[in-house]
Structures are given as structure tokens and as C-alpha cells.
Amino acid sequence: MNTDEIFVNRHAIAKKICKAIRYNGGQLINARFFPERPFCDDTNSYKFSSANFLRLLASNNEIIRKCDPRWVSSVVIKNNKWSLREHAQPELLEVWTKSSDGEQLCFLREFYNAKDILDKDSFTSESQELENIINFFQTRGLLKRRSNIISFHNCISAVKKFAEDNGADALTSLLTVQTWITESKLKTKLSLFLPTFSDSLLTDIEQNPDKLFTSMNNARAILKKLYHEEIVPIEEPLITDDAFRDLKIIYHGSEVELKSIDGRNYRNESIITGAEAYKFLFALKAKTAKESFKTWLEFSYKSYSHGKFLLSDKIPKDEPISTFLRTRLNKNRQHLLHNPQDLKQYIPTGKTIRADDLLQQIKRESTLFLSVMDDFEQEENSYLSNHPELLQIS
């Protein structure tokens, strides 16, 4: 296939992507299946070009939903006598070479995803914690430190600004943000964060398909520069309120829209600290009094940290938050301490752990938690005595 034919074929790919974006309300939904840049998994492994990445983004092949970045050519599969899963579907990807006289040649070759090759080991993409993602930007001076609320949306805004500061036009900026969001490896519902292509931008791509490929190349160059940004010294933020200095809430999301006491929306994937974290819990309490819904949180206070948990309970109107948390976050431990026959499901497969040892560990954790919550209760009482207006919220 000559160069002209390849570019004509690329035009069809660009238009296919635009059609998929329009169908999905302005988002390139397939982007969420690429937490890592796809690559050729061969003796001489290499990351795919932006053109091949776009070809995979345009694919309707169900295998891309497995999020495995490894792709292997049919030639390599044949040479190694590997077996494919039944109904495995290949993707046609570009392979560029030079002829004996130096002419650039391109072929569309069949590649199969590693998940479709029975002889390949399994692959799992690592996830990234929100705090680590935020810390990357803060330590490089790309995101200001805040003493109360900071979110994944703030990181997205930082990426967009970085792209624009490095000369990105509207399409390049969008592709930079889109690619970064998926490669951030944050374990969340990415469709809530993927950017939206405007109708005018899609029309522009359809009229000039080459622009999509050029912009993806530029987006890749900007991300490479972002990933290599150097750490810079950052002054510690000035703390003006000592209340709940050791309290941190990670708000992953909710079935309903949550608003702060002063009417601001709480954004999914936010880290809330200090007095703002307590106000968040207070606003959540007021909301649960009116309706039932599910919320996903993490809770940390002093030396105690509670991983992601689902909260669907109503927080009694006349009950202090400390009282509710003391019961809710210790419920499973108390159940096991009183029902040791249920311990088995908490012992990892292949591990040999004595039930008595596990019970003692659970008892120590429960004791630590209750001690910490005593401190929380004292701080809550002190804070409410200084902020009686909160008690009027319902």
C-alpha cells in the first residue's frame, strides 16, 4: 500500500471516530479502555504510533475492553505456533519500512491483542491513588496546594493549562486531556471525566481528517514533556484554621449531587481536609435526612484510616457525626468479634492464619479506632460550640 493509500485510509478512520463520538454524546468512550499506551509485544517491543493508537480507538473489537496494551502481529503468532481464542478478531495496524532504494513503504498488518493469545501470560494494569496523582502536580508547581478541597477536576484543569501553555490548539488540548485522564490510572468511572468534543470541532476533523492524526502526535509530545517535568520546591500552605487538622475525607462520588453548606457542588474524586471535611460530613448528614442514596468515601483521622466504603445509611438528625461513625465504621469488626465463625471469608486463599490471631488483630484495630473516635468526639463538641449555626442546618 503506498503512502497516498494509507492517508486515504486514515481519513476513513478519522471519520469513523467522529461518528462514534457523535453517537456517544460527544465523548470518545473507547479512550477509557487504554490506561496505557498500546504497544507491539515482540522481541523488539515498541510503543505504537499515534496513527495506530487512533486506529485502535476507532475499533469496535470487543477485545479492547480488556484494557490489555499488548498487541502481537499474526506473523509472530504463526512463527511461535501460538494458539488464538475462538472468534479472536485482529486489528489492521500500520507497519512502516523502507525499500532498498530508501522509499517509505507502509503495510496494514494483522495484530491480535494478547488477551486473545492462549499462550500469553495475563496482564493487569496498576491503579493509581488520587493523592499520588494530585501530589505529582503539586510537587511540580502545576497545582497550588490547598488546605481544604482539591479534586481530580483540578488536575484535569492543570493538564489543560499545561497543554495550552505549550502551544496546543483546541483539538490538541482536548486530546492531551483525554489521554492523560485514561493514563492517570485512577480507579473511577472515567466517562464522568472524559472531555466532550464540540460539534464544530468534529466538523473540522471531518473536513480535515489529517488534523486528528497531527493533533494526536502533538498531544503525545506535550504529555511526554509533562511526565518529565522536574520537581520544584513548594512552600507549605498557610494554615489559618486548626480545627480538624487531622481529618481527611476522600469523596469518590454519590448517586445524588452533594452540595456544601454554602451551596457549592462537591466534585467526584475530591480530597477534603480540615474543617471543610467536617462540614462535608455535616452536609452529608443533612442530605441523608431528606432522601436515601449511596455515597462512596474514605475516612482518615489521626492514626486511623478507613479505606473506601459504601455509605447508604441515614445519619440520625439528632445524633452527633462522631456517634454515627463510631458505629458504622466499626460494624464489621464488632460483627466478627461476636461471630468468629464468619472469619473464614476474610482469610486470603492459600494463607494460613489462626482464627485466634486474626481475632486479636481485629480487636486491636477496634480498640485503636474507638480511641481515635473519642478524640474526634471531643473535637466535634468543641467545634460545634464555636459554630452553633451548623446545628440549625436540616
mmCIF file of C-alpha atoms in Angstrom:
data_model
loop_
_atom_site.group_PDB
_atom_site.id
_atom_site.type_symbol
_atom_site.label_atom_id
_atom_site.label_comp_id
_atom_site.label_asym_id
_atom_site.label_seq_id
_atom_site.Cartn_x
_atom_site.Cartn_y
_atom_site.Cartn_z
ATOM 1 C CA MET A 1 0.000 0.000 0.000
ATOM 2 C CA ASN A 2 1.530 3.322 -0.995
ATOM 3 C CA THR A 3 1.628 6.441 1.152
ATOM 4 C CA ASP A 4 -1.341 8.067 -0.562
ATOM 5 C CA GLU A 5 -3.486 4.996 0.036
ATOM 6 C CA ILE A 6 -2.519 4.940 3.714
ATOM 7 C CA PHE A 7 -3.582 8.557 4.171
ATOM 8 C CA VAL A 8 -6.880 7.925 2.402
ATOM 9 C CA ASN A 9 -7.412 5.012 4.774
ATOM 10 C CA ARG A 10 -6.579 7.244 7.736
ATOM 11 C CA HIS A 11 -9.270 9.668 6.612
ATOM 12 C CA ALA A 12 -11.818 6.872 6.931
ATOM 13 C CA ILE A 13 -10.524 6.134 10.449
ATOM 14 C CA ALA A 14 -10.894 9.791 11.486
ATOM 15 C CA LYS A 15 -14.461 9.925 10.192
ATOM 16 C CA LYS A 16 -15.274 6.666 11.969
ATOM 17 C CA ILE A 17 -14.019 8.158 15.234
ATOM 18 C CA CYS A 18 -16.143 11.272 14.710
ATOM 19 C CA LYS A 19 -19.199 9.121 14.064
ATOM 20 C CA ALA A 20 -18.586 7.188 17.302
ATOM 21 C CA ILE A 21 -18.112 10.425 19.252
ATOM 22 C CA ARG A 22 -21.385 11.858 17.953
ATOM 23 C CA TYR A 23 -23.163 8.603 18.809
ATOM 24 C CA ASN A 24 -21.839 8.749 22.396
ATOM 25 C CA GLY A 25 -22.892 12.288 23.184
ATOM 26 C CA GLY A 26 -19.620 13.985 22.287
ATOM 27 C CA GLN A 27 -17.217 11.642 24.092
ATOM 28 C CA LEU A 28 -14.696 9.187 22.675
ATOM 29 C CA ILE A 29 -15.814 6.429 25.024
ATOM 30 C CA ASN A 30 -13.233 3.921 23.774
ATOM 31 C CA ALA A 31 -10.477 6.061 25.312
ATOM 32 C CA ARG A 32 -11.299 4.647 28.757
ATOM 33 C CA PHE A 33 -10.013 1.217 27.650
ATOM 34 C CA PHE A 34 -6.421 2.474 27.231
ATOM 35 C CA PRO A 35 -4.870 3.063 30.671
ATOM 36 C CA GLU A 36 -1.511 2.510 28.999
ATOM 37 C CA ARG A 37 -0.205 3.349 25.564
ATOM 38 C CA PRO A 38 -0.676 0.261 23.355
ATOM 39 C CA PHE A 39 2.490 -1.402 22.101
ATOM 40 C CA CYS A 40 3.824 -4.175 19.897
ATOM 41 C CA ASP A 41 4.771 -7.024 22.227
ATOM 42 C CA ASP A 42 7.564 -8.721 20.314
ATOM 43 C CA THR A 43 11.281 -9.407 20.719
ATOM 44 C CA ASN A 44 11.799 -5.788 19.701
ATOM 45 C CA SER A 45 8.877 -4.226 21.525
ATOM 46 C CA TYR A 46 7.871 -0.682 20.659
ATOM 47 C CA LYS A 47 5.073 1.680 21.522
ATOM 48 C CA PHE A 48 2.576 2.205 18.748
ATOM 49 C CA SER A 49 2.491 5.431 16.795
ATOM 50 C CA SER A 50 -0.316 7.920 17.268
ATOM 51 C CA ALA A 51 -1.772 6.652 13.995
ATOM 52 C CA ASN A 52 -2.057 3.101 15.283
ATOM 53 C CA PHE A 53 -3.385 4.359 18.615
ATOM 54 C CA LEU A 54 -6.159 6.170 16.739
ATOM 55 C CA ARG A 55 -6.868 3.018 14.715
ATOM 56 C CA LEU A 56 -7.389 1.124 17.968
ATOM 57 C CA LEU A 57 -9.527 3.933 19.386
ATOM 58 C CA ALA A 58 -11.747 3.604 16.314
ATOM 59 C CA SER A 59 -12.145 -0.143 16.768
ATOM 60 C CA ASN A 60 -15.395 -1.951 17.533
ATOM 61 C CA ASN A 61 -13.431 -5.031 18.574
ATOM 62 C CA GLU A 62 -14.721 -6.223 21.959
ATOM 63 C CA ILE A 63 -11.208 -7.245 22.993
ATOM 64 C CA ILE A 64 -10.116 -3.653 23.601
ATOM 65 C CA ARG A 65 -12.460 -3.598 26.595
ATOM 66 C CA LYS A 66 -9.976 -5.922 28.332
ATOM 67 C CA CYS A 67 -7.564 -2.958 28.606
ATOM 68 C CA ASP A 68 -4.515 -5.022 27.677
ATOM 69 C CA PRO A 69 -1.982 -2.760 25.884
ATOM 70 C CA ARG A 70 -0.066 -5.678 24.296
ATOM 71 C CA TRP A 71 -0.571 -6.439 20.606
ATOM 72 C CA VAL A 72 1.173 -9.162 18.609
ATOM 73 C CA SER A 73 1.398 -9.493 14.841
ATOM 74 C CA SER A 74 -0.078 -12.540 13.138
ATOM 75 C CA VAL A 75 3.410 -13.289 11.763
ATOM 76 C CA VAL A 76 4.894 -13.565 15.253
ATOM 77 C CA ILE A 77 1.954 -15.692 16.423
ATOM 78 C CA LYS A 78 2.444 -18.050 13.497
ATOM 79 C CA ASN A 79 6.225 -18.276 13.960
ATOM 80 C CA ASN A 80 5.789 -19.122 17.646
ATOM 81 C CA LYS A 81 2.964 -21.565 16.912
ATOM 82 C CA TRP A 82 0.752 -19.830 19.454
ATOM 83 C CA SER A 83 -2.966 -20.548 19.672
ATOM 84 C CA LEU A 84 -5.731 -17.976 19.478
ATOM 85 C CA ARG A 85 -9.002 -17.926 21.352
ATOM 86 C CA GLU A 86 -12.076 -18.885 19.398
ATOM 87 C CA HIS A 87 -13.555 -15.935 17.482
ATOM 88 C CA ALA A 88 -10.447 -13.794 18.047
ATOM 89 C CA GLN A 89 -10.535 -10.750 15.781
ATOM 90 C CA PRO A 90 -7.406 -8.986 14.504
ATOM 91 C CA GLU A 91 -6.836 -5.269 14.003
ATOM 92 C CA LEU A 92 -5.165 -3.830 10.912
ATOM 93 C CA LEU A 93 -2.291 -1.625 12.046
ATOM 94 C CA GLU A 94 0.374 0.274 10.150
ATOM 95 C CA VAL A 95 3.864 -1.149 9.755
ATOM 96 C CA TRP A 96 6.337 1.180 8.030
ATOM 97 C CA THR A 97 9.534 0.033 6.324
ATOM 98 C CA LYS A 98 11.988 1.300 3.728
ATOM 99 C CA SER A 99 12.589 -0.224 0.335
ATOM 100 C CA SER A 100 16.077 -0.981 -0.937
ATOM 101 C CA ASP A 101 16.164 2.419 -2.620
ATOM 102 C CA GLY A 102 15.080 4.256 0.542
ATOM 103 C CA GLU A 103 11.406 4.691 -0.320
ATOM 104 C CA GLN A 104 8.984 4.715 2.624
ATOM 105 C CA LEU A 105 6.567 1.801 2.424
ATOM 106 C CA CYS A 106 3.597 1.034 4.641
ATOM 107 C CA PHE A 107 1.600 -2.131 5.110
ATOM 108 C CA LEU A 108 -1.534 -2.789 7.097
ATOM 109 C CA ARG A 109 -0.754 -5.922 9.090
ATOM 110 C CA GLU A 110 -2.955 -8.043 11.316
ATOM 111 C CA PHE A 111 -2.321 -7.702 15.044
ATOM 112 C CA TYR A 112 -4.059 -9.628 17.824
ATOM 113 C CA ASN A 113 -4.470 -8.483 21.392
ATOM 114 C CA ALA A 114 -2.503 -10.528 23.941
ATOM 115 C CA LYS A 115 -5.750 -11.411 25.719
ATOM 116 C CA ASP A 116 -6.723 -13.407 22.619
ATOM 117 C CA ILE A 117 -3.496 -15.438 22.649
ATOM 118 C CA LEU A 118 -3.806 -18.544 24.812
ATOM 119 C CA ASP A 119 -0.043 -18.798 25.301
ATOM 120 C CA LYS A 120 0.325 -15.281 26.754
ATOM 121 C CA ASP A 121 0.505 -14.502 30.463
ATOM 122 C CA SER A 122 -2.250 -12.405 31.992
ATOM 123 C CA PHE A 123 -1.822 -8.662 32.336
ATOM 124 C CA THR A 124 -3.275 -6.280 34.899
ATOM 125 C CA SER A 125 -2.803 -2.533 34.741
ATOM 126 C CA GLU A 126 -1.820 -0.954 38.044
ATOM 127 C CA SER A 127 -4.127 1.620 39.577
ATOM 128 C CA GLN A 128 -3.076 4.988 40.946
ATOM 129 C CA GLU A 129 -4.241 6.671 44.147
ATOM 130 C CA LEU A 130 -5.838 10.108 43.860
ATOM 131 C CA GLU A 131 -3.417 11.553 46.415
ATOM 132 C CA ASN A 132 -0.425 10.458 44.336
ATOM 133 C CA ILE A 133 -1.922 11.993 41.204
ATOM 134 C CA ILE A 134 -2.515 15.310 42.969
ATOM 135 C CA ASN A 135 0.950 15.199 44.525
ATOM 136 C CA PHE A 136 2.536 14.904 41.053
ATOM 137 C CA PHE A 137 1.135 18.297 40.074
ATOM 138 C CA GLN A 138 1.713 19.961 43.419
ATOM 139 C CA THR A 139 5.386 18.998 43.617
ATOM 140 C CA ARG A 140 5.949 20.421 40.142
ATOM 141 C CA GLY A 141 4.251 23.703 40.812
ATOM 142 C CA LEU A 142 1.457 22.931 38.349
ATOM 143 C CA LEU A 143 -1.216 22.866 41.025
ATOM 144 C CA LYS A 144 -1.379 25.051 44.105
ATOM 145 C CA ARG A 145 -1.593 23.422 47.489
ATOM 146 C CA ARG A 146 -4.954 23.952 49.131
ATOM 147 C CA SER A 147 -5.754 23.446 52.775
ATOM 148 C CA ASN A 148 -9.320 22.235 52.287
ATOM 149 C CA ILE A 149 -10.604 20.832 48.972
ATOM 150 C CA ILE A 150 -8.798 19.606 45.883
ATOM 151 C CA SER A 151 -10.125 17.267 43.197
ATOM 152 C CA PHE A 152 -9.315 15.237 40.128
ATOM 153 C CA HIS A 153 -11.000 18.032 38.169
ATOM 154 C CA ASN A 154 -8.270 20.396 39.382
ATOM 155 C CA CYS A 155 -5.675 18.024 37.916
ATOM 156 C CA ILE A 156 -7.544 17.963 34.611
ATOM 157 C CA SER A 157 -7.555 21.755 34.555
ATOM 158 C CA ALA A 158 -3.801 21.720 35.232
ATOM 159 C CA VAL A 159 -3.212 19.395 32.272
ATOM 160 C CA LYS A 160 -5.327 21.619 30.018
ATOM 161 C CA LYS A 161 -3.403 24.719 31.080
ATOM 162 C CA PHE A 162 -0.072 22.928 30.591
ATOM 163 C CA ALA A 163 -1.127 21.942 27.065
ATOM 164 C CA GLU A 164 -2.230 25.476 26.220
ATOM 165 C CA ASP A 165 0.971 26.948 27.670
ATOM 166 C CA ASN A 166 2.871 24.637 25.350
ATOM 167 C CA GLY A 167 1.085 25.862 22.233
ATOM 168 C CA ALA A 168 -1.800 23.395 21.973
ATOM 169 C CA ASP A 169 -4.806 24.375 19.886
ATOM 170 C CA ALA A 170 -8.328 23.322 20.910
ATOM 171 C CA LEU A 171 -8.126 19.799 19.441
ATOM 172 C CA THR A 172 -4.609 19.093 20.718
ATOM 173 C CA SER A 173 -5.559 20.338 24.185
ATOM 174 C CA LEU A 174 -8.610 18.061 24.248
ATOM 175 C CA LEU A 175 -6.637 15.023 23.110
ATOM 176 C CA THR A 176 -3.926 15.757 25.687
ATOM 177 C CA VAL A 177 -6.502 15.903 28.467
ATOM 178 C CA GLN A 178 -8.342 12.817 27.215
ATOM 179 C CA THR A 179 -5.184 10.719 27.011
ATOM 180 C CA TRP A 180 -3.915 11.909 30.394
ATOM 181 C CA ILE A 181 -7.213 11.094 32.110
ATOM 182 C CA THR A 182 -7.099 7.472 30.969
ATOM 183 C CA GLU A 183 -3.372 7.099 31.662
ATOM 184 C CA SER A 184 -3.731 8.558 35.152
ATOM 185 C CA LYS A 185 -4.861 5.043 36.159
ATOM 186 C CA LEU A 186 -7.336 6.434 38.660
ATOM 187 C CA LYS A 187 -9.793 3.682 39.507
ATOM 188 C CA THR A 188 -13.039 5.511 38.902
ATOM 189 C CA LYS A 189 -15.802 5.905 36.335
ATOM 190 C CA LEU A 190 -13.747 7.651 33.652
ATOM 191 C CA SER A 191 -16.737 8.533 31.489
ATOM 192 C CA LEU A 192 -17.603 11.157 34.132
ATOM 193 C CA PHE A 193 -14.351 12.952 33.355
ATOM 194 C CA LEU A 194 -13.659 12.420 29.644
ATOM 195 C CA PRO A 195 -13.811 15.725 27.721
ATOM 196 C CA THR A 196 -16.548 16.489 25.206
ATOM 197 C CA PHE A 197 -15.886 17.231 21.539
ATOM 198 C CA SER A 198 -17.928 20.181 20.281
ATOM 199 C CA ASP A 199 -19.906 19.802 17.078
ATOM 200 C CA SER A 200 -17.757 22.431 15.380
ATOM 201 C CA LEU A 201 -14.581 20.564 16.338
ATOM 202 C CA LEU A 202 -15.944 17.310 14.921
ATOM 203 C CA THR A 203 -16.987 19.068 11.719
ATOM 204 C CA ASP A 204 -13.469 20.481 11.437
ATOM 205 C CA ILE A 205 -11.976 16.974 11.766
ATOM 206 C CA GLU A 206 -14.388 15.555 9.191
ATOM 207 C CA GLN A 207 -13.365 18.276 6.743
ATOM 208 C CA ASN A 208 -9.674 17.881 7.510
ATOM 209 C CA PRO A 209 -9.080 14.304 8.817
ATOM 210 C CA ASP A 210 -5.291 14.699 8.824
ATOM 211 C CA LYS A 211 -5.688 17.200 11.649
ATOM 212 C CA LEU A 212 -6.747 14.453 14.057
ATOM 213 C CA PHE A 213 -3.543 12.499 13.452
ATOM 214 C CA THR A 214 -1.349 15.611 13.677
ATOM 215 C CA SER A 215 -3.040 16.752 16.879
ATOM 216 C CA MET A 216 -2.645 13.324 18.495
ATOM 217 C CA ASN A 217 1.077 13.457 17.691
ATOM 218 C CA ASN A 218 1.285 16.908 19.293
ATOM 219 C CA ALA A 219 -0.696 15.738 22.315
ATOM 220 C CA ARG A 220 1.747 12.860 22.815
ATOM 221 C CA ALA A 221 4.701 15.275 22.689
ATOM 222 C CA ILE A 222 3.079 17.529 25.296
ATOM 223 C CA LEU A 223 2.336 14.588 27.616
ATOM 224 C CA LYS A 224 5.926 13.408 27.311
ATOM 225 C CA LYS A 225 7.055 16.852 28.412
ATOM 226 C CA LEU A 226 4.531 16.847 31.274
ATOM 227 C CA TYR A 227 5.683 13.448 32.542
ATOM 228 C CA HIS A 228 9.266 14.719 32.614
ATOM 229 C CA GLU A 229 8.563 17.972 34.468
ATOM 230 C CA GLU A 230 11.016 18.474 37.303
ATOM 231 C CA ILE A 231 10.045 18.751 40.946
ATOM 232 C CA VAL A 232 10.292 22.298 42.293
ATOM 233 C CA PRO A 233 10.402 23.494 45.929
ATOM 234 C CA ILE A 234 6.945 24.422 47.192
ATOM 235 C CA GLU A 235 6.173 26.470 50.271
ATOM 236 C CA GLU A 236 3.860 24.848 52.762
ATOM 237 C CA PRO A 237 0.390 26.393 52.751
ATOM 238 C CA LEU A 238 -0.534 28.841 55.473
ATOM 239 C CA ILE A 239 -2.925 27.130 57.862
ATOM 240 C CA THR A 240 -5.468 29.606 59.215
ATOM 241 C CA ASP A 241 -7.790 27.162 60.992
ATOM 242 C CA ASP A 242 -6.580 24.488 63.397
ATOM 243 C CA ALA A 243 -9.965 22.747 63.573
ATOM 244 C CA PHE A 244 -9.890 19.116 62.459
ATOM 245 C CA ARG A 245 -6.320 19.385 61.176
ATOM 246 C CA ASP A 246 -6.038 15.580 61.275
ATOM 247 C CA LEU A 247 -9.288 14.864 59.427
ATOM 248 C CA LYS A 248 -9.362 13.827 55.775
ATOM 249 C CA ILE A 249 -12.234 12.646 53.603
ATOM 250 C CA ILE A 250 -11.779 11.263 50.108
ATOM 251 C CA TYR A 251 -15.094 11.711 48.341
ATOM 252 C CA HIS A 252 -15.320 9.299 45.424
ATOM 253 C CA GLY A 253 -18.867 10.095 44.392
ATOM 254 C CA SER A 254 -22.543 9.733 45.124
ATOM 255 C CA GLU A 255 -25.795 8.773 43.455
ATOM 256 C CA VAL A 256 -27.055 12.302 44.053
ATOM 257 C CA GLU A 257 -25.498 15.738 43.806
ATOM 258 C CA LEU A 258 -23.988 16.825 47.090
ATOM 259 C CA LYS A 259 -23.648 20.495 47.937
ATOM 260 C CA SER A 260 -21.664 22.226 50.642
ATOM 261 C CA ILE A 261 -23.357 24.258 53.357
ATOM 262 C CA ASP A 262 -22.796 27.420 51.301
ATOM 263 C CA GLY A 263 -24.199 25.842 48.111
ATOM 264 C CA ARG A 264 -21.034 24.729 46.247
ATOM 265 C CA ASN A 265 -21.061 21.362 44.481
ATOM 266 C CA TYR A 266 -18.767 18.644 45.797
ATOM 267 C CA ARG A 267 -16.990 17.091 42.832
ATOM 268 C CA ASN A 268 -16.369 13.378 42.467
ATOM 269 C CA GLU A 269 -12.853 12.243 43.382
ATOM 270 C CA SER A 270 -12.091 15.071 45.806
ATOM 271 C CA ILE A 271 -9.814 15.154 48.832
ATOM 272 C CA ILE A 272 -11.325 17.263 51.605
ATOM 273 C CA THR A 273 -9.360 18.112 54.721
ATOM 274 C CA GLY A 274 -9.648 20.041 57.967
ATOM 275 C CA ALA A 275 -12.805 21.855 58.951
ATOM 276 C CA GLU A 276 -14.048 21.558 55.359
ATOM 277 C CA ALA A 277 -14.040 17.777 55.789
ATOM 278 C CA TYR A 278 -16.213 18.043 58.873
ATOM 279 C CA LYS A 279 -18.556 20.439 57.063
ATOM 280 C CA PHE A 280 -18.783 17.886 54.267
ATOM 281 C CA LEU A 281 -19.891 15.222 56.749
ATOM 282 C CA PHE A 282 -22.381 17.667 58.207
ATOM 283 C CA ALA A 283 -23.806 18.468 54.758
ATOM 284 C CA LEU A 284 -23.996 14.742 54.021
ATOM 285 C CA LYS A 285 -25.861 14.210 57.272
ATOM 286 C CA ALA A 286 -28.430 16.866 56.325
ATOM 287 C CA LYS A 287 -28.865 15.316 52.872
ATOM 288 C CA THR A 288 -29.404 11.791 54.202
ATOM 289 C CA ALA A 289 -32.167 13.095 56.441
ATOM 290 C CA LYS A 290 -34.163 14.007 53.326
ATOM 291 C CA GLU A 291 -33.521 11.062 50.995
ATOM 292 C CA SER A 292 -31.798 7.694 50.678
ATOM 293 C CA PHE A 293 -28.802 7.299 48.349
ATOM 294 C CA LYS A 294 -25.379 5.716 48.090
ATOM 295 C CA THR A 295 -22.097 7.551 48.666
ATOM 296 C CA TRP A 296 -18.534 6.222 48.414
ATOM 297 C CA LEU A 297 -15.954 7.611 50.833
ATOM 298 C CA GLU A 298 -12.633 7.119 52.574
ATOM 299 C CA PHE A 299 -12.133 8.386 56.119
ATOM 300 C CA SER A 300 -8.897 9.268 57.922
ATOM 301 C CA TYR A 301 -8.433 10.835 61.337
ATOM 302 C CA LYS A 302 -5.132 10.979 63.203
ATOM 303 C CA SER A 303 -3.586 7.473 63.187
ATOM 304 C CA TYR A 304 -6.684 5.764 61.815
ATOM 305 C CA SER A 305 -7.526 5.287 58.126
ATOM 306 C CA HIS A 306 -10.609 3.571 56.758
ATOM 307 C CA GLY A 307 -10.422 2.521 53.095
ATOM 308 C CA LYS A 308 -13.165 3.002 50.535
ATOM 309 C CA PHE A 309 -16.587 2.144 51.882
ATOM 310 C CA LEU A 310 -20.194 2.494 50.809
ATOM 311 C CA LEU A 311 -22.430 4.687 52.906
ATOM 312 C CA SER A 312 -26.148 4.288 52.329
ATOM 313 C CA ASP A 313 -27.357 4.774 55.898
ATOM 314 C CA LYS A 314 -29.303 7.727 57.180
ATOM 315 C CA ILE A 315 -27.366 9.732 59.742
ATOM 316 C CA PRO A 316 -29.900 10.412 62.501
ATOM 317 C CA LYS A 317 -30.702 14.116 62.705
ATOM 318 C CA ASP A 318 -30.185 14.336 66.469
ATOM 319 C CA GLU A 319 -27.110 12.092 66.544
ATOM 320 C CA PRO A 320 -23.575 13.522 66.511
ATOM 321 C CA ILE A 321 -21.480 12.552 63.495
ATOM 322 C CA SER A 322 -18.916 11.001 65.842
ATOM 323 C CA THR A 323 -21.561 8.676 67.290
ATOM 324 C CA PHE A 324 -22.707 7.589 63.844
ATOM 325 C CA LEU A 325 -19.163 6.973 62.562
ATOM 326 C CA ARG A 326 -18.199 5.084 65.709
ATOM 327 C CA THR A 327 -20.969 2.582 64.983
ATOM 328 C CA ARG A 328 -20.833 2.495 61.177
ATOM 329 C CA LEU A 329 -17.069 2.155 60.691
ATOM 330 C CA ASN A 330 -16.657 -0.442 63.416
ATOM 331 C CA LYS A 331 -19.696 -2.520 62.476
ATOM 332 C CA ASN A 332 -17.837 -5.282 60.614
ATOM 333 C CA ARG A 333 -15.225 -5.680 63.334
ATOM 334 C CA GLN A 334 -17.843 -5.938 66.033
ATOM 335 C CA HIS A 335 -19.750 -8.489 63.990
ATOM 336 C CA LEU A 336 -16.673 -10.689 63.612
ATOM 337 C CA LEU A 337 -15.702 -10.373 67.262
ATOM 338 C CA HIS A 338 -19.143 -11.646 68.200
ATOM 339 C CA ASN A 339 -19.410 -14.133 65.321
ATOM 340 C CA PRO A 340 -15.927 -15.652 64.829
ATOM 341 C CA GLN A 341 -17.411 -18.407 62.644
ATOM 342 C CA ASP A 342 -17.614 -15.790 59.847
ATOM 343 C CA LEU A 343 -13.839 -15.168 59.864
ATOM 344 C CA LYS A 344 -13.130 -17.680 57.102
ATOM 345 C CA GLN A 345 -14.200 -15.389 54.266
ATOM 346 C CA TYR A 346 -11.618 -12.797 55.383
ATOM 347 C CA ILE A 347 -8.650 -15.155 55.208
ATOM 348 C CA PRO A 348 -6.902 -14.884 51.801
ATOM 349 C CA THR A 349 -6.791 -18.066 49.742
ATOM 350 C CA GLY A 350 -3.609 -20.020 50.402
ATOM 351 C CA LYS A 351 -2.841 -18.185 53.641
ATOM 352 C CA THR A 352 -2.580 -19.978 56.953
ATOM 353 C CA ILE A 353 -3.798 -17.700 59.714
ATOM 354 C CA ARG A 354 -5.011 -18.866 63.103
ATOM 355 C CA ALA A 355 -8.514 -17.627 63.888
ATOM 356 C CA ASP A 356 -7.387 -16.517 67.355
ATOM 357 C CA ASP A 357 -4.579 -14.411 65.870
ATOM 358 C CA LEU A 358 -6.954 -12.776 63.419
ATOM 359 C CA LEU A 359 -9.450 -12.059 66.184
ATOM 360 C CA GLN A 360 -6.734 -10.423 68.279
ATOM 361 C CA GLN A 361 -5.743 -8.265 65.313
ATOM 362 C CA ILE A 362 -9.353 -7.206 64.777
ATOM 363 C CA LYS A 363 -9.696 -6.443 68.480
ATOM 364 C CA ARG A 364 -6.574 -4.222 68.413
ATOM 365 C CA GLU A 365 -7.878 -2.368 65.355
ATOM 366 C CA SER A 366 -11.229 -1.851 67.029
ATOM 367 C CA THR A 367 -9.594 -0.534 70.201
ATOM 368 C CA LEU A 368 -7.449 1.910 68.198
ATOM 369 C CA PHE A 369 -10.454 3.092 66.225
ATOM 370 C CA LEU A 370 -12.603 3.686 69.327
ATOM 371 C CA SER A 371 -9.785 5.605 70.990
ATOM 372 C CA VAL A 372 -9.352 7.830 67.943
ATOM 373 C CA MET A 373 -13.095 8.404 67.743
ATOM 374 C CA ASP A 374 -13.084 9.587 71.371
ATOM 375 C CA ASP A 375 -10.696 12.345 70.227
ATOM 376 C CA PHE A 376 -12.926 13.035 67.238
ATOM 377 C CA GLU A 377 -15.942 13.413 69.524
ATOM 378 C CA GLN A 378 -14.111 15.909 71.742
ATOM 379 C CA GLU A 379 -13.048 17.935 68.712
ATOM 380 C CA GLU A 380 -16.567 17.804 67.309
ATOM 381 C CA ASN A 381 -18.077 19.112 70.552
ATOM 382 C CA SER A 382 -15.541 21.927 70.682
ATOM 383 C CA TYR A 383 -16.104 22.863 67.039
ATOM 384 C CA LEU A 384 -19.898 22.899 67.338
ATOM 385 C CA SER A 385 -19.731 25.060 70.452
ATOM 386 C CA ASN A 386 -17.858 27.634 68.348
ATOM 387 C CA HIS A 387 -20.131 27.150 65.320
ATOM 388 C CA PRO A 388 -23.665 26.768 66.702
ATOM 389 C CA GLU A 389 -25.084 27.828 63.317
ATOM 390 C CA LEU A 390 -24.371 24.332 61.997
ATOM 391 C CA LEU A 391 -26.866 22.869 64.429
ATOM 392 C CA GLN A 392 -29.599 24.883 62.704
ATOM 393 C CA ILE A 393 -28.993 23.148 59.378
ATOM 394 C CA SER A 394 -31.511 20.456 58.499
#
